Amino acid sequence: MTGEARPLIIILGATGVGKTSLAIELAQRLGGEIIGADSRQIYKYMDIGTAKPTAEQQALIPHHLIDMVAPDVNLSLAQYQDAAYRAIDDAHGRGSLPFLVGGSGQYISAVEEGWTIPRVPPNPELRAELERFAAEHSRAALHDRLRHVDPVSAERIHPNNTRRVIRALEVHTLTGKAISVLQAKRPPPYRIYRLGLQLPRAILYNRVDARVEAMIAAGLVDEVARLLDMSYDRALPSMSGLGYREIAAHLLDGWTLDEAIERSKFSTHEFIRGQDVWFRGHDNGILWHNVEDIDAAMLARDLGAWLERGS
């Protein structure tokens, strides 16, 4: 129907919950394409530790926003958002149904809520100064600086999320305006179905623990070693991802492999808790499903009916 809002399916959930396999099956049934919403899968050469869809999986369904940039490229949230909108609109142009799939809450929220993201380029010198302040005075002290100039953002950003605190301070310093003021929302012209996947926490922890072990068996240590040999410094944001920082410490700092594995598991559990907090705070009508109870064929029929109903 002319003028009808175009559909977008969002599949979100914690790392390791099973988003990729379900998204592929639904996309096959409904004629879809997958747009990645993962802040680590955007990087080239980082395949095992990011649980990137395999070549075989990518051959089944068109995938977008994977392997976008080298690990030393700082892809801003604004650049990701622009690329996601292009990929969604291109899929519509081909007559395909776009699926936005991932666990990076900020990426998903920026797209579905239509964040107006400040186009303020990174300032390395300022960031280094703020990082030194946090190292010398604590992350809490840095967060207090943000609270003084932008209490709204300080309320939204956890004190331990130093990268986001620094970004908010950077924007305020360079523009004189609070990032919370600049981040207005202009929802995109899509009709959105939000599908959330979940598992009981103990089951999910066991699953991701097994996945860490599988990543090691698949060659994660060699993958990190190759990245270091390619001169990708472990201080890069890309190299701070789950597993990468711990394996780098094993290779460079003398951590035992067992210690690196155990710390990777702990970090993943902590990351999952953070994902849960984000999704609960940005729930715009998520329909949550226990992965163990999902019937993909029935879900595809429900989605088909939703598509038929239109706006």
mmCIF file of C-alpha atoms in Angstrom, residues 19-134:
data_model
loop_
_atom_site.group_PDB
_atom_site.id
_atom_site.type_symbol
_atom_site.label_atom_id
_atom_site.label_comp_id
_atom_site.label_asym_id
_atom_site.label_seq_id
_atom_site.Cartn_x
_atom_site.Cartn_y
_atom_site.Cartn_z
ATOM 1 C CA LYS A 19 20.270 -14.785 17.784
ATOM 2 C CA THR A 20 22.253 -15.688 14.662
ATOM 3 C CA SER A 21 20.775 -19.120 13.992
ATOM 4 C CA LEU A 22 17.195 -17.981 14.587
ATOM 5 C CA ALA A 23 17.649 -14.869 12.444
ATOM 6 C CA ILE A 24 18.968 -16.949 9.559
ATOM 7 C CA GLU A 25 16.064 -19.385 9.776
ATOM 8 C CA LEU A 26 13.453 -16.621 9.906
ATOM 9 C CA ALA A 27 15.137 -14.693 7.100
ATOM 10 C CA GLN A 28 15.106 -17.819 4.941
ATOM 11 C CA ARG A 29 11.408 -18.341 5.586
ATOM 12 C CA LEU A 30 10.419 -14.700 5.037
ATOM 13 C CA GLY A 31 12.792 -13.516 2.305
ATOM 14 C CA GLY A 32 15.003 -11.446 4.546
ATOM 15 C CA GLU A 33 18.458 -9.941 4.805
ATOM 16 C CA ILE A 34 20.432 -9.555 8.030
ATOM 17 C CA ILE A 35 21.918 -6.235 9.160
ATOM 18 C CA GLY A 36 24.425 -6.726 11.953
ATOM 19 C CA ALA A 37 24.109 -4.778 15.189
ATOM 20 C CA ASP A 38 27.306 -5.929 16.857
ATOM 21 C CA SER A 39 30.024 -3.470 17.839
ATOM 22 C CA ARG A 40 32.784 -6.083 17.445
ATOM 23 C CA GLN A 41 31.683 -7.932 14.319
ATOM 24 C CA ILE A 42 32.197 -4.710 12.360
ATOM 25 C CA TYR A 43 35.954 -5.381 12.512
ATOM 26 C CA LYS A 44 37.883 -7.336 9.922
ATOM 27 C CA TYR A 45 40.197 -10.195 11.003
ATOM 28 C CA MET A 46 38.262 -10.665 14.255
ATOM 29 C CA ASP A 47 36.146 -13.715 13.556
ATOM 30 C CA ILE A 48 36.425 -16.308 16.293
ATOM 31 C CA GLY A 49 36.252 -14.085 19.362
ATOM 32 C CA THR A 50 33.302 -12.089 18.028
ATOM 33 C CA ALA A 51 31.300 -15.210 17.110
ATOM 34 C CA LYS A 52 30.926 -13.756 13.644
ATOM 35 C CA PRO A 53 28.535 -15.664 11.354
ATOM 36 C CA THR A 54 30.551 -18.256 9.478
ATOM 37 C CA ALA A 55 31.115 -18.129 5.733
ATOM 38 C CA GLU A 56 28.583 -20.938 5.399
ATOM 39 C CA GLN A 57 25.980 -19.004 7.382
ATOM 40 C CA GLN A 58 26.624 -15.823 5.416
ATOM 41 C CA ALA A 59 26.167 -17.787 2.195
ATOM 42 C CA LEU A 60 22.636 -18.749 3.249
ATOM 43 C CA ILE A 61 21.347 -15.195 3.683
ATOM 44 C CA PRO A 62 22.780 -11.786 2.691
ATOM 45 C CA HIS A 63 24.560 -10.220 5.679
ATOM 46 C CA HIS A 64 25.483 -6.552 6.039
ATOM 47 C CA LEU A 65 27.604 -4.438 8.428
ATOM 48 C CA ILE A 66 30.080 -7.224 9.116
ATOM 49 C CA ASP A 67 33.800 -6.761 8.358
ATOM 50 C CA MET A 68 33.260 -3.059 7.766
ATOM 51 C CA VAL A 69 36.567 -1.627 8.987
ATOM 52 C CA ALA A 70 40.070 -2.569 10.122
ATOM 53 C CA PRO A 71 40.600 -2.980 13.895
ATOM 54 C CA ASP A 72 42.416 0.359 14.162
ATOM 55 C CA VAL A 73 39.550 2.365 12.626
ATOM 56 C CA ASN A 74 37.264 4.215 15.018
ATOM 57 C CA LEU A 75 33.790 3.760 13.547
ATOM 58 C CA SER A 76 31.568 6.260 15.323
ATOM 59 C CA LEU A 77 28.025 5.514 16.407
ATOM 60 C CA ALA A 78 26.816 8.089 13.882
ATOM 61 C CA GLN A 79 28.660 6.288 11.072
ATOM 62 C CA TYR A 80 27.177 2.979 12.132
ATOM 63 C CA GLN A 81 23.684 4.471 12.277
ATOM 64 C CA ASP A 82 24.046 5.945 8.779
ATOM 65 C CA ALA A 83 25.295 2.618 7.422
ATOM 66 C CA ALA A 84 22.451 0.736 9.102
ATOM 67 C CA TYR A 85 19.807 3.025 7.608
ATOM 68 C CA ARG A 86 21.382 2.598 4.159
ATOM 69 C CA ALA A 87 21.435 -1.187 4.527
ATOM 70 C CA ILE A 88 17.817 -1.285 5.706
ATOM 71 C CA ASP A 89 16.644 0.959 2.881
ATOM 72 C CA ASP A 90 18.670 -1.001 0.315
ATOM 73 C CA ALA A 91 17.064 -4.243 1.492
ATOM 74 C CA HIS A 92 13.637 -2.687 1.097
ATOM 75 C CA GLY A 93 14.646 -1.531 -2.367
ATOM 76 C CA ARG A 94 15.417 -5.133 -3.314
ATOM 77 C CA GLY A 95 12.066 -6.284 -1.994
ATOM 78 C CA SER A 96 13.672 -7.998 0.993
ATOM 79 C CA LEU A 97 12.687 -7.911 4.646
ATOM 80 C CA PRO A 98 15.455 -6.373 6.797
ATOM 81 C CA PHE A 99 16.383 -8.023 10.092
ATOM 82 C CA LEU A 100 18.470 -5.907 12.484
ATOM 83 C CA VAL A 101 20.236 -8.531 14.599
ATOM 84 C CA GLY A 102 22.645 -8.183 17.496
ATOM 85 C CA GLY A 103 23.382 -7.594 21.133
ATOM 86 C CA SER A 104 24.903 -4.113 21.024
ATOM 87 C CA GLY A 105 22.140 -2.158 22.691
ATOM 88 C CA GLN A 106 23.494 1.253 21.790
ATOM 89 C CA TYR A 107 23.605 0.333 18.091
ATOM 90 C CA ILE A 108 20.041 -0.986 18.153
ATOM 91 C CA SER A 109 18.656 1.948 20.130
ATOM 92 C CA ALA A 110 20.373 4.490 17.885
ATOM 93 C CA VAL A 111 18.666 2.931 14.856
ATOM 94 C CA GLU A 112 15.201 2.188 16.186
ATOM 95 C CA GLU A 113 14.841 5.389 18.230
ATOM 96 C CA GLY A 114 16.420 7.636 15.600
ATOM 97 C CA TRP A 115 19.047 9.234 17.804
ATOM 98 C CA THR A 116 20.373 12.560 16.571
ATOM 99 C CA ILE A 117 24.029 11.840 17.249
ATOM 100 C CA PRO A 118 26.452 14.746 17.637
ATOM 101 C CA ARG A 119 28.804 14.797 14.649
ATOM 102 C CA VAL A 120 31.778 15.654 16.827
ATOM 103 C CA PRO A 121 34.967 13.901 15.674
ATOM 104 C CA PRO A 122 37.156 12.266 18.323
ATOM 105 C CA ASN A 123 39.845 14.448 19.842
ATOM 106 C CA PRO A 124 42.755 12.139 20.752
ATOM 107 C CA GLU A 125 44.536 14.697 22.928
ATOM 108 C CA LEU A 126 41.436 15.462 24.975
ATOM 109 C CA ARG A 127 40.606 11.791 25.326
ATOM 110 C CA ALA A 128 44.130 11.034 26.522
ATOM 111 C CA GLU A 129 43.858 13.828 29.093
ATOM 112 C CA LEU A 130 40.554 12.455 30.390
ATOM 113 C CA GLU A 131 41.934 8.917 30.486
ATOM 114 C CA ARG A 132 44.881 10.158 32.564
ATOM 115 C CA PHE A 133 42.485 11.906 34.926
ATOM 116 C CA ALA A 134 40.518 8.690 35.409
#
